[in-house]
N, CA, C and O atoms as a printed pandas DataFrame, in Angstrom:
     atom_number atom_name residue_name chain_id  residue_number  x_coord  y_coord  z_coord
0              1         N          ALA        A               1   -0.360   58.095  -36.150
1              2        CA          ALA        A               1   -1.576   58.151  -36.927
2              3         C          ALA        A               1   -2.492   56.976  -36.576
3              4         O          ALA        A               1   -3.703   57.132  -36.421
4              5         N          ARG        A               2   -1.903   55.846  -36.462
5              6        CA          ARG        A               2   -2.708   54.673  -36.132
6              7         C          ARG        A               2   -3.278   54.802  -34.740
7              8         O          ARG        A               2   -4.429   54.431  -34.511
8              9         N          LEU        A               3   -2.516   55.308  -33.819
9             10        CA          LEU        A               3   -2.967   55.516  -32.455
10            11         C          LEU        A               3   -4.106   56.512  -32.427
11            12         O          LEU        A               3   -5.058   56.336  -31.667
12            13         N          GLN        A               4   -4.033   57.545  -33.230
13            14        CA          GLN        A               4   -5.109   58.533  -33.291
14            15         C          GLN        A               4   -6.387   57.902  -33.847
15            16         O          GLN        A               4   -7.488   58.212  -33.391
16            17         N          SER        A               5   -6.233   57.010  -34.840
17            18        CA          SER        A               5   -7.398   56.327  -35.418
18            19         C          SER        A               5   -8.079   55.450  -34.368
19            20         O          SER        A               5   -9.304   55.458  -34.253
20            21         N          VAL        A               6   -7.294   54.699  -33.608
21            22        CA          VAL        A               6   -7.835   53.851  -32.539
22            23         C          VAL        A               6   -8.506   54.701  -31.482
23            24         O          VAL        A               6   -9.582   54.354  -30.996
24            25         N          MET        A               7   -7.876   55.821  -31.118
25            26        CA          MET        A               7   -8.444   56.719  -30.108
26            27         C          MET        A               7   -9.744   57.332  -30.625
27            28         O          MET        A               7  -10.700   57.508  -29.870
28            29         N          HIS        A               8   -9.769   57.651  -31.904
29            30        CA          HIS        A               8  -10.997   58.197  -32.509
30            31         C          HIS        A               8  -12.119   57.164  -32.443
31            32         O          HIS        A               8  -13.252   57.487  -32.086
32            33         N          LYS        A               9  -11.793   55.915  -32.790
33            34        CA          LYS        A               9  -12.799   54.844  -32.743
34            35         C          LYS        A               9  -13.294   54.636  -31.317
35            36         O          LYS        A               9  -14.496   54.474  -31.104
36            37         N          LEU        A              10  -12.402   54.638  -30.343
37            38        CA          LEU        A              10  -12.798   54.489  -28.945
38            39         C          LEU        A              10  -13.708   55.633  -28.518
39            40         O          LEU        A              10  -14.646   55.440  -27.744
40            41         N          GLY        A              11  -13.425   56.795  -29.018
41            42        CA          GLY        A              11  -14.269   57.954  -28.718
42            43         C          GLY        A              11  -15.657   57.766  -29.295
43            44         O          GLY        A              11  -16.652   58.065  -28.635
44            45         N          GLN        A              12  -15.731   57.275  -30.519
45            46        CA          GLN        A              12  -17.036   57.031  -31.155
46            47         C          GLN        A              12  -17.816   55.985  -30.356
47            48         O          GLN        A              12  -19.017   56.135  -30.128
48            49         N          ILE        A              13  -17.130   54.938  -29.940
49            50        CA          ILE        A              13  -17.786   53.870  -29.165
50            51         C          ILE        A              13  -18.285   54.434  -27.851
51            52         O          ILE        A              13  -19.402   54.128  -27.433
52            53         N          ALA        A              14  -17.493   55.237  -27.205
53            54        CA          ALA        A              14  -17.907   55.838  -25.938
54            55         C          ALA        A              14  -19.113   56.741  -26.143
55            56         O          ALA        A              14  -20.040   56.744  -25.333
56            57         N          ASP        A              15  -19.100   57.508  -27.231
57            58        CA          ASP        A              15  -20.246   58.374  -27.531
58            59         C          ASP        A              15  -21.524   57.553  -27.749
59            60         O          ASP        A              15  -22.586   57.887  -27.224
60            61         N          LYS        A              16  -21.400   56.475  -28.532
61            62        CA          LYS        A              16  -22.575   55.624  -28.780
62            63         C          LYS        A              16  -23.089   55.016  -27.474
63            64         O          LYS        A              16  -24.293   54.940  -27.232
64            65         N          LYS        A              17  -22.142   54.588  -26.645
65            66        CA          LYS        A              17  -22.531   53.987  -25.382
66            67         C          LYS        A              17  -23.226   54.999  -24.473
67            68         O          LYS        A              17  -24.227   54.680  -23.832
68            69         N          SER        A              18  -22.703   56.189  -24.424
69            70        CA          SER        A              18  -23.338   57.215  -23.589
70            71         C          SER        A              18  -24.672   57.613  -24.159
71            72         O          SER        A              18  -25.587   57.946  -23.405
72            73         N          ALA        A              19  -24.814   57.590  -25.496
73            74        CA          ALA        A              19  -26.102   57.919  -26.111
74            75         C          ALA        A              19  -27.142   56.840  -25.776
75            76         O          ALA        A              19  -28.324   57.130  -25.597
76            77         N          GLN        A              20  -26.672   55.595  -25.696
77            78        CA          GLN        A              20  -27.584   54.513  -25.352
78            79         C          GLN        A              20  -28.021   54.589  -23.885
79            80         O          GLN        A              20  -29.178   54.319  -23.561
80            81         N          THR        A              21  -27.101   54.953  -23.018
81            82        CA          THR        A              21  -27.445   55.018  -21.602
82            83         C          THR        A              21  -28.194   56.311  -21.270
83            84         O          THR        A              21  -28.774   56.427  -20.191
84            85         N          ASP        A              22  -28.186   57.272  -22.177
85            86        CA          ASP        A              22  -28.903   58.521  -21.934
86            87         C          ASP        A              22  -30.422   58.290  -21.962
87            88         O          ASP        A              22  -31.168   59.025  -21.316
88            89         N          ASN        A              23  -30.878   57.284  -22.698
89            90        CA          ASN        A              23  -32.308   57.025  -22.812
90            91         C          ASN        A              23  -32.653   55.721  -22.047
91            92         O          ASN        A              23  -32.576   54.629  -22.610
92            93         N          PRO        A              24  -33.029   55.854  -20.772
93            94        CA          PRO        A              24  -33.277   54.643  -19.975
94            95         C          PRO        A              24  -34.518   53.869  -20.443
95            96         O          PRO        A              24  -34.574   52.648  -20.296
96            97         N          GLU        A              25  -35.506   54.566  -21.002
97            98        CA          GLU        A              25  -36.687   53.854  -21.499
98            99         C          GLU        A              25  -36.311   52.938  -22.657
99           100         O          GLU        A              25  -36.765   51.798  -22.751
100          101         N          LYS        A              26  -35.474   53.471  -23.527
101          102        CA          LYS        A              26  -35.033   52.676  -24.669
102          103         C          LYS        A              26  -34.205   51.487  -24.196
103          104         O          LYS        A              26  -34.349   50.378  -24.709
104          105         N          GLN        A              27  -33.348   51.722  -23.227
105          106        CA          GLN        A              27  -32.511   50.655  -22.666
106          107         C          GLN        A              27  -33.384   49.590  -21.999
107          108         O          GLN        A              27  -33.114   48.396  -22.132
108          109         N          GLN        A              28  -34.432   50.016  -21.282
109          110        CA          GLN        A              28  -35.355   49.073  -20.626
110          111         C          GLN        A              28  -36.073   48.239  -21.669
111          112         O          GLN        A              28  -36.248   47.032  -21.499
112          113         N          LYS        A              29  -36.491   48.887  -22.753
113          114        CA          LYS        A              29  -37.200   48.183  -23.839
114          115         C          LYS        A              29  -36.277   47.157  -24.477
115          116         O          LYS        A              29  -36.703   46.041  -24.772
116          117         N          ILE        A              30  -35.036   47.516  -24.691
117          118        CA          ILE        A              30  -34.057   46.599  -25.286
118          119         C          ILE        A              30  -33.846   45.402  -24.369
119          120         O          ILE        A              30  -33.762   44.264  -24.832
120          121         N          THR        A              31  -33.760   45.657  -23.078
121          122        CA          THR        A              31  -33.569   44.582  -22.102
122          123         C          THR        A              31  -34.790   43.652  -22.105
123          124         O          THR        A              31  -34.641   42.431  -22.089
124          125         N          GLU        A              32  -35.988   44.228  -22.126
125          126        CA          GLU        A              32  -37.200   43.399  -22.159
126          127         C          GLU        A              32  -37.239   42.530  -23.416
127          128         O          GLU        A              32  -37.552   41.342  -23.349
128          129         N          LEU        A              33  -36.919   43.133  -24.561
129          130        CA          LEU        A              33  -36.914   42.364  -25.803
130          131         C          LEU        A              33  -35.871   41.259  -25.767
131          132         O          LEU        A              33  -36.116   40.156  -26.255
132          133         N          TYR        A              34  -34.714   41.547  -25.194
133          134        CA          TYR        A              34  -33.672   40.540  -25.100
134          135         C          TYR        A              34  -34.127   39.374  -24.222
135          136         O          TYR        A              34  -33.930   38.213  -24.581
136          137         N          GLU        A              35  -34.730   39.675  -23.083
137          138        CA          GLU        A              35  -35.233   38.627  -22.183
138          139         C          GLU        A              35  -36.323   37.797  -22.858
139          140         O          GLU        A              35  -36.372   36.575  -22.720
140          141         N          LEU        A              36  -37.193   38.490  -23.590
141          142        CA          LEU        A              36  -38.255   37.783  -24.317
142          143         C          LEU        A              36  -37.649   36.837  -25.355
143          144         O          LEU        A              36  -38.097   35.698  -25.494
144          145         N          MET        A              37  -36.652   37.294  -26.070
145          146        CA          MET        A              37  -36.019   36.451  -27.082
146          147         C          MET        A              37  -35.294   35.275  -26.431
147          148         O          MET        A              37  -35.297   34.173  -26.979
148          149         N          LYS        A              38  -34.673   35.491  -25.273
149          150        CA          LYS        A              38  -34.005   34.389  -24.571
150          151         C          LYS        A              38  -35.024   33.340  -24.166
151          152         O          LYS        A              38  -34.749   32.143  -24.258
152          153         N          LYS        A              39  -36.209   33.775  -23.716
153          154        CA          LYS        A              39  -37.250   32.854  -23.276
154          155         C          LYS        A              39  -37.779   32.031  -24.465
155          156         O          LYS        A              39  -38.019   30.832  -24.321
156          157         N          TRP        A              40  -37.959   32.649  -25.607
157          158        CA          TRP        A              40  -38.503   31.950  -26.775
158          159         C          TRP        A              40  -37.461   31.142  -27.545
159          160         O          TRP        A              40  -37.800   30.345  -28.420
160          161         N          GLU        A              41  -36.202   31.356  -27.211
161          162        CA          GLU        A              41  -35.137   30.608  -27.890
162          163         C          GLU        A              41  -35.268   29.113  -27.614
163          164         O          GLU        A              41  -35.054   28.300  -28.513
164          165         N          ALA        A              42  -35.616   28.739  -26.379
165          166        CA          ALA        A              42  -35.788   27.335  -26.030
166          167         C          ALA        A              42  -36.972   26.733  -26.808
167          168         O          ALA        A              42  -36.914   25.587  -27.253
168          169         N          VAL        A              43  -38.025   27.512  -26.958
169          170        CA          VAL        A              43  -39.193   27.051  -27.715
170          171         C          VAL        A              43  -38.813   26.853  -29.174
171          172         O          VAL        A              43  -39.231   25.883  -29.806
172          173         N          GLY        A              44  -38.029   27.761  -29.697
173          174        CA          GLY        A              44  -37.594   27.667  -31.085
174          175         C          GLY        A              44  -36.772   26.406  -31.348
175          176         O          GLY        A              44  -36.843   25.831  -32.434
176          177         N          ASP        A              45  -36.000   25.981  -30.361
177          178        CA          ASP        A              45  -35.202   24.772  -30.509
178          179         C          ASP        A              45  -36.086   23.524  -30.575
179          180         O          ASP        A              45  -35.772   22.573  -31.291
180          181         N          SER        A              46  -37.185   23.533  -29.830
181          182        CA          SER        A              46  -38.061   22.347  -29.797
182          183         C          SER        A              46  -39.137   22.392  -30.874
183          184         O          SER        A              46  -39.901   21.436  -31.012
184          185         N          LEU        A              47  -39.215   23.455  -31.623
185          186        CA          LEU        A              47  -40.261   23.601  -32.644
186          187         C          LEU        A              47  -40.241   22.517  -33.716
187          188         O          LEU        A              47  -41.314   22.036  -34.080
188          189         N          PRO        A              48  -39.094   22.101  -34.245
189          190        CA          PRO        A              48  -39.118   21.018  -35.253
190          191         C          PRO        A              48  -39.698   19.711  -34.702
191          192         O          PRO        A              48  -40.399   18.991  -35.413
192          193         N          GLN        A              49  -39.403   19.411  -33.439
193          194        CA          GLN        A              49  -39.969   18.188  -32.829
194          195         C          GLN        A              49  -41.477   18.323  -32.704
195          196         O          GLN        A              49  -42.206   17.360  -32.945
196          197         N          ILE        A              50  -41.944   19.481  -32.338
197          198        CA          ILE        A              50  -43.391   19.698  -32.201
198          199         C          ILE        A              50  -44.077   19.551  -33.548
199          200         O          ILE        A              50  -45.148   18.951  -33.639
200          201         N          VAL        A              51  -43.466   20.095  -34.597
201          202        CA          VAL        A              51  -44.035   19.979  -35.944
202          203         C          VAL        A              51  -44.086   18.531  -36.374
203          204         O          VAL        A              51  -45.081   18.090  -36.950
204          205         N          ASP        A              52  -43.019   17.777  -36.100
205          206        CA          ASP        A              52  -43.009   16.340  -36.440
206          207         C          ASP        A              52  -44.104   15.591  -35.720
207          208         O          ASP        A              52  -44.765   14.738  -36.313
208          209         N          ARG        A              53  -44.305   15.894  -34.456
209          210        CA          ARG        A              53  -45.375   15.253  -33.685
210          211         C          ARG        A              53  -46.740   15.590  -34.269
211          212         O          ARG        A              53  -47.610   14.727  -34.380
212          213         N          MET        A              54  -46.916   16.843  -34.637
213          214        CA          MET        A              54  -48.204   17.257  -35.194
214          215         C          MET        A              54  -48.481   16.563  -36.527
215          216         O          MET        A              54  -49.620   16.193  -36.810
216          217         N          VAL        A              55  -47.446   16.386  -37.343
217          218        CA          VAL        A              55  -47.635   15.683  -38.610
218          219         C          VAL        A              55  -48.013   14.226  -38.335
219          220         O          VAL        A              55  -48.904   13.682  -38.987
220          221         N          ALA        A              56  -47.336   13.595  -37.369
221          222        CA          ALA        A              56  -47.682   12.212  -37.022
222          223         C          ALA        A              56  -49.089   12.122  -36.465
223          224         O          ALA        A              56  -49.812   11.172  -36.766
224          225         N          LEU        A              57  -49.491   13.098  -35.655
225          226        CA          LEU        A              57  -50.821   13.088  -35.081
226          227         C          LEU        A              57  -51.898   13.352  -36.138
227          228         O          LEU        A              57  -53.037   12.910  -35.993
228          229         N          LYS        A              58  -51.534   14.070  -37.194
229          230        CA          LYS        A              58  -52.499   14.325  -38.264
230          231         C          LYS        A              58  -52.949   13.013  -38.891
231          232         O          LYS        A              58  -54.139   12.817  -39.134
232          233         N          ASP        A              59  -52.013   12.121  -39.153
233          234        CA          ASP        A              59  -52.351   10.819  -39.701
234          235         C          ASP        A              59  -53.210   10.024  -38.720
235          236         O          ASP        A              59  -54.185    9.381  -39.110
236          237         N          LEU        A              60  -52.839   10.078  -37.456
237          238        CA          LEU        A              60  -53.601    9.355  -36.437
238          239         C          LEU        A              60  -55.020    9.903  -36.308
239          240         O          LEU        A              60  -55.969    9.135  -36.150
240          241         N          HIS        A              61  -55.167   11.202  -36.374
241          242        CA          HIS        A              61  -56.492   11.813  -36.299
242          243         C          HIS        A              61  -57.332   11.447  -37.524
243          244         O          HIS        A              61  -58.542   11.249  -37.414
244          245         N          GLY        A              62  -56.688   11.357  -38.689
245          246        CA          GLY        A              62  -57.396   10.930  -39.893
246          247         C          GLY        A              62  -57.914    9.498  -39.756
247          248         O          GLY        A              62  -59.045    9.195  -40.137
248          249         N          GLN        A              63  -57.077    8.634  -39.212
249          250        CA          GLN        A              63  -57.511    7.247  -38.980
250          251         C          GLN        A              63  -58.641    7.193  -37.950
251          252         O          GLN        A              63  -59.591    6.426  -38.106
252          253         N          ALA        A              64  -58.537    8.000  -36.912
253          254        CA          ALA        A              64  -59.583    8.027  -35.898
254          255         C          ALA        A              64  -60.904    8.523  -36.486
255          256         O          ALA        A              64  -61.973    8.032  -36.125
256          257         N          LEU        A              65  -60.822    9.505  -37.397
257          258        CA          LEU        A              65  -62.028    9.998  -38.054
258          259         C          LEU        A              65  -62.677    8.905  -38.894
259          260         O          LEU        A              65  -63.892    8.715  -38.848
260          261         N          GLN        A              66  -61.851    8.183  -39.666
261          262        CA          GLN        A              66  -62.373    7.076  -40.472
262          263         C          GLN        A              66  -63.012    6.017  -39.596
263          264         O          GLN        A              66  -64.082    5.503  -39.921
264          265         N          PHE        A              67  -62.369    5.687  -38.490
265          266        CA          PHE        A              67  -62.918    4.692  -37.567
266          267         C          PHE        A              67  -64.241    5.171  -36.982
267          268         O          PHE        A              67  -65.186    4.392  -36.860
268          269         N          SER        A              68  -64.309    6.416  -36.630
269          270        CA          SER        A              68  -65.528    6.980  -36.072
270          271         C          SER        A              68  -66.656    6.943  -37.086
271          272         O          SER        A              68  -67.791    6.618  -36.735
272          273         N          GLN        A              69  -66.363    7.271  -38.339
273          274        CA          GLN        A              69  -67.367    7.230  -39.383
274          275         C          GLN        A              69  -67.829    5.794  -39.640
275          276         O          GLN        A              69  -69.021    5.550  -39.830
276          277         N          ALA        A              70  -66.894    4.849  -39.645
277          278        CA          ALA        A              70  -67.260    3.455  -39.848
278          279         C          ALA        A              70  -68.111    2.950  -38.683
279          280         O          ALA        A              70  -69.061    2.193  -38.885
280          281         N          LEU        A              71  -67.770    3.368  -37.475
281          282        CA          LEU        A              71  -68.546    2.971  -36.299
282          283         C          LEU        A              71  -69.949    3.537  -36.346
283          284         O          LEU        A              71  -70.907    2.855  -35.983
284          285         N          THR        A              72  -70.079    4.768  -36.785
285          286        CA          THR        A              72  -71.401    5.389  -36.929
286          287         C          THR        A              72  -72.233    4.645  -37.967
287          288         O          THR        A              72  -73.421    4.395  -37.763
288          289         N          TYR        A              73  -71.586    4.289  -39.100
289          290        CA          TYR        A              73  -72.281    3.544  -40.143
290          291         C          TYR        A              73  -72.746    2.185  -39.607
291          292         O          TYR        A              73  -73.885    1.779  -39.842
292          293         N          LEU        A              74  -71.867    1.488  -38.889
293          294        CA          LEU        A              74  -72.229    0.189  -38.340
294          295         C          LEU        A              74  -73.354    0.303  -37.319
295          296         O          LEU        A              74  -74.235   -0.555  -37.262
296          297         N          ASP        A              75  -73.327    1.342  -36.527
297          298        CA          ASP        A              75  -74.391    1.540  -35.534
298          299         C          ASP        A              75  -75.729    1.757  -36.240
299          300         O          ASP        A              75  -76.748    1.202  -35.830
300          301         N          THR        A              76  -75.722    2.563  -37.297
301          302        CA          THR        A              76  -76.945    2.817  -38.068
302          303         C          THR        A              76  -77.437    1.526  -38.720
303          304         O          THR        A              76  -78.632    1.230  -38.702
304          305         N          ALA        A              77  -76.511    0.764  -39.291
305          306        CA          ALA        A              77  -76.882   -0.502  -39.933
306          307         C          ALA        A              77  -77.445   -1.467  -38.902
307          308         O          ALA        A              77  -78.403   -2.186  -39.184
308          309         N          GLN        A              78  -76.860   -1.491  -37.709
309          310        CA          GLN        A              78  -77.354   -2.373  -36.650
310          311         C          GLN        A              78  -78.773   -1.989  -36.246
311          312         O          GLN        A              78  -79.612   -2.863  -36.029
312          313         N          GLN        A              79  -79.045   -0.710  -36.144
313          314        CA          GLN        A              79  -80.390   -0.261  -35.789
314          315         C          GLN        A              79  -81.382   -0.670  -36.866
315          316         O          GLN        A              79  -82.491   -1.104  -36.552
316          317         N          GLU        A              80  -80.996   -0.535  -38.141
317          318        CA          GLU        A              80  -81.876   -0.933  -39.245
318          319         C          GLU        A              80  -82.153   -2.430  -39.207
319          320         O          GLU        A              80  -83.286   -2.860  -39.422
320          321         N          VAL        A              81  -81.117   -3.228  -38.933
321          322        CA          VAL        A              81  -81.284   -4.677  -38.852
322          323         C          VAL        A              81  -82.202   -5.030  -37.682
323          324         O          VAL        A              81  -83.046   -5.918  -37.798
324          325         N          LYS        A              82  -82.037   -4.342  -36.573
325          326        CA          LYS        A              82  -82.877   -4.590  -35.389
326          327         C          LYS        A              82  -84.353   -4.330  -35.710
327          328         O          LYS        A              82  -85.223   -5.128  -35.359
328          329         N          VAL        A              83  -84.619   -3.220  -36.372
329          330        CA          VAL        A              83  -85.992   -2.882  -36.753
330          331         C          VAL        A              83  -86.544   -3.919  -37.727
331          332         O          VAL        A              83  -87.685   -4.367  -37.608
332          333         N          SER        A              84  -85.695   -4.290  -38.700
333          334        CA          SER        A              84  -86.100   -5.276  -39.689
334          335         C          SER        A              84  -86.399   -6.621  -39.037
335          336         O          SER        A              84  -87.388   -7.274  -39.371
336          337         N          LEU        A              85  -85.545   -7.028  -38.111
337          338        CA          LEU        A              85  -85.781   -8.301  -37.408
338          339         C          LEU        A              85  -87.075   -8.239  -36.591
339          340         O          LEU        A              85  -87.811   -9.222  -36.510
340          341         N          GLY        A              86  -87.342   -7.100  -35.998
341          342        CA          GLY        A              86  -88.589   -6.967  -35.231
342          343         C          GLY        A              86  -89.797   -7.109  -36.134
343          344         O          GLY        A              86  -90.761   -7.781  -35.767
344          345         N          SER        A              87  -89.773   -6.492  -37.310
345          346        CA          SER        A              87  -90.921   -6.594  -38.221
346          347         C          SER        A              87  -91.014   -7.998  -38.803
347          348         O          SER        A              87  -92.116   -8.503  -39.019
348          349         N          HIS        A              88  -89.875   -8.637  -39.060
349          350        CA          HIS        A              88  -89.902  -10.020  -39.560
350          351         C          HIS        A              88  -90.432  -10.966  -38.490
351          352         O          HIS        A              88  -91.125  -11.934  -38.800
352          353         N          GLY        A              89  -90.108  -10.688  -37.241
353          354        CA          GLY        A              89  -90.636  -11.514  -36.123
354          355         C          GLY        A              89  -92.150  -11.402  -36.053
355          356         O          GLY        A              89  -92.849  -12.397  -35.858
356          357         N          ASP        A              90  -92.654  -10.175  -36.214
357          358        CA          ASP        A              90  -94.115   -9.991  -36.197
358          359         C          ASP        A              90  -94.762  -10.724  -37.380
359          360         O          ASP        A              90  -95.801  -11.365  -37.220
360          361         N          MET        A              91  -94.157  -10.628  -38.546
361          362        CA          MET        A              91  -94.706  -11.329  -39.718
362          363         C          MET        A              91  -94.664  -12.835  -39.529
363          364         O          MET        A              91  -95.578  -13.536  -39.962
364          365         N          LEU        A              92  -93.607  -13.350  -38.882
365          366        CA          LEU        A              92  -93.501  -14.779  -38.606
366          367         C          LEU        A              92  -94.610  -15.242  -37.682
367          368         O          LEU        A              92  -95.189  -16.308  -37.891
368          369         N          LYS        A              93  -94.913  -14.450  -36.663
369          370        CA          LYS        A              93  -96.013  -14.805  -35.738
370          371         C          LYS        A              93  -97.342  -14.831  -36.486
371          372         O          LYS        A              93  -98.159  -15.725  -36.266
372          373         N          GLU        A              94  -97.564  -13.856  -37.370
373          374        CA          GLU        A              94  -98.792  -13.837  -38.157
374          375         C          GLU        A              94  -98.862  -15.044  -39.077
375          376         O          GLU        A              94  -99.923  -15.644  -39.249
376          377         N          LEU        A              95  -97.712  -15.403  -39.675
377          378        CA          LEU        A              95  -97.662  -16.571  -40.556
378          379         C          LEU        A              95  -97.957  -17.842  -39.797
379          380         O          LEU        A              95  -98.695  -18.698  -40.284
380          381         N          GLN        A              96  -97.384  -17.982  -38.596
381          382        CA          GLN        A              96  -97.638  -19.170  -37.785
382          383         C          GLN        A              96  -99.109  -19.244  -37.394
383          384         O          GLN        A              96  -99.707  -20.320  -37.416
384          385         N          SER        A              97  -99.681  -18.118  -37.041
385          386        CA          SER        A              97 -101.096  -18.091  -36.705
386          387         C          SER        A              97 -101.944  -18.462  -37.910
387          388         O          SER        A              97 -102.911  -19.214  -37.784
388          389         N          SER        A              98 -101.592  -17.945  -39.064
389          390        CA          SER        A              98 -102.317  -18.260  -40.282
390          391         C          SER        A              98 -102.199  -19.746  -40.626
391          392         O          SER        A              98 -103.187  -20.384  -40.990
392          393         N          PHE        A              99 -100.980  -20.296  -40.508
393          394        CA          PHE        A              99 -100.789  -21.722  -40.756
394          395         C          PHE        A              99 -101.616  -22.569  -39.790
395          396         O          PHE        A              99 -102.217  -23.570  -40.182
396          397         N          LYS        A             100 -101.637  -22.154  -38.520
397          398        CA          LYS        A             100 -102.383  -22.918  -37.511
398          399         C          LYS        A             100 -103.866  -22.906  -37.850
399          400         O          LYS        A             100 -104.525  -23.944  -37.796
400          401         N          SER        A             101 -104.400  -21.721  -38.202
401          402        CA          SER        A             101 -105.818  -21.672  -38.543
402          403         C          SER        A             101 -106.108  -22.450  -39.825
403          404         O          SER        A             101 -107.146  -23.104  -39.931
404          405         N          ASN        A             102 -105.196  -22.382  -40.800
405          406        CA          ASN        A             102 -105.357  -23.154  -42.031
406          407         C          ASN        A             102 -105.280  -24.655  -41.738
407          408         O          ASN        A             102 -106.050  -25.437  -42.295
408          409         N          MET        A             103 -104.363  -25.051  -40.875
409          410        CA          MET        A             103 -104.225  -26.459  -40.513
410          411         C          MET        A             103 -105.481  -26.949  -39.799
411          412         O          MET        A             103 -105.961  -28.053  -40.059
412          413         N          ASP        A             104 -106.007  -26.127  -38.905
413          414        CA          ASP        A             104 -107.257  -26.492  -38.228
414          415         C          ASP        A             104 -108.390  -26.657  -39.246
415          416         O          ASP        A             104 -109.205  -27.573  -39.137
416          417         N          GLY        A             105 -108.430  -25.761  -40.233
417          418        CA          GLY        A             105 -109.447  -25.853  -41.277
418          419         C          GLY        A             105 -109.287  -27.110  -42.109
419          420         O          GLY        A             105 -110.272  -27.777  -42.428
420          421         N          ILE        A             106 -108.046  -27.440  -42.465
421          422        CA          ILE        A             106 -107.788  -28.642  -43.244
422          423         C          ILE        A             106 -108.174  -29.883  -42.456
423          424         O          ILE        A             106 -108.773  -30.805  -43.008
424          425         N          GLN        A             107 -107.837  -29.917  -41.168
425          426        CA          GLN        A             107 -108.183  -31.070  -40.336
426          427         C          GLN        A             107 -109.702  -31.188  -40.199
427          428         O          GLN        A             107 -110.257  -32.286  -40.213
428          429         N          ALA        A             108 -110.353  -30.047  -40.067
429          430        CA          ALA        A             108 -111.831  -30.079  -39.993
430          431         C          ALA        A             108 -112.397  -30.609  -41.291
431          432         O          ALA        A             108 -113.358  -31.379  -41.275
432          433         N          ASN        A             109 -111.824  -30.216  -42.413
433          434        CA          ASN        A             109 -112.318  -30.716  -43.709
434          435         C          ASN        A             109 -112.097  -32.207  -43.843
435          436         O          ASN        A             109 -112.979  -32.921  -44.319
436          437         N          PHE        A             110 -110.905  -32.702  -43.423
437          438        CA          PHE        A             110 -110.645  -34.149  -43.475
438          439         C          PHE        A             110 -111.612  -34.886  -42.560
439          440         O          PHE        A             110 -112.105  -35.959  -42.909
440          441         N          SER        A             111 -111.887  -34.311  -41.385
441          442        CA          SER        A             111 -112.805  -34.954  -40.435
442          443         C          SER        A             111 -114.194  -35.052  -41.051
443          444         O          SER        A             111 -114.871  -36.068  -40.897
444          445         N          SER        A             112 -114.621  -34.009  -41.745
445          446        CA          SER        A             112 -115.961  -34.050  -42.348
446          447         C          SER        A             112 -115.993  -35.037  -43.519
447          448         O          SER        A             112 -117.033  -35.638  -43.788
448          449         N          LEU        A             113 -114.879  -35.208  -44.206
449          450        CA          LEU        A             113 -114.820  -36.174  -45.309
450          451         C          LEU        A             113 -114.848  -37.614  -44.785
451          452         O          LEU        A             113 -115.408  -38.500  -45.429
452          453         N          ASP        A             114 -114.255  -37.838  -43.639
453          454        CA          ASP        A             114 -114.204  -39.170  -43.043
454          455         C          ASP        A             114 -115.604  -39.582  -42.583
455          456         O          ASP        A             114 -115.865  -40.783  -42.518
456          457         N          LYS        A             115 -116.461  -38.723  -42.281
457          458        CA          LYS        A             115 -117.774  -39.071  -41.774
458          459         C          LYS        A             115 -118.665  -39.453  -42.841
459          460         O          LYS        A             115 -119.824  -39.780  -42.590
């Protein structure tokens, strides 16, 4: 009885195997899928490392963004200071000219008083 059971199981396995080999397109598709899975298995093993790197790079990119924004702000502030210094320089020249003309006027007044 046990031998008949084993023989029956072997017969079922043989039938399944012959049914699988009867359809070559299906067998080809299974082979392609198996090869594809073998190829991606190596990628799957390295995926946790890639995720860890991406998390670390996220922080670095955040810091780079903050640095870039600070640099942009400093550049804008520098341009504003440059413009302000230019206008202050012009006002200083006008003030010096005004002082010189006022000084000349004062000296002329003292000269006329001395006479």
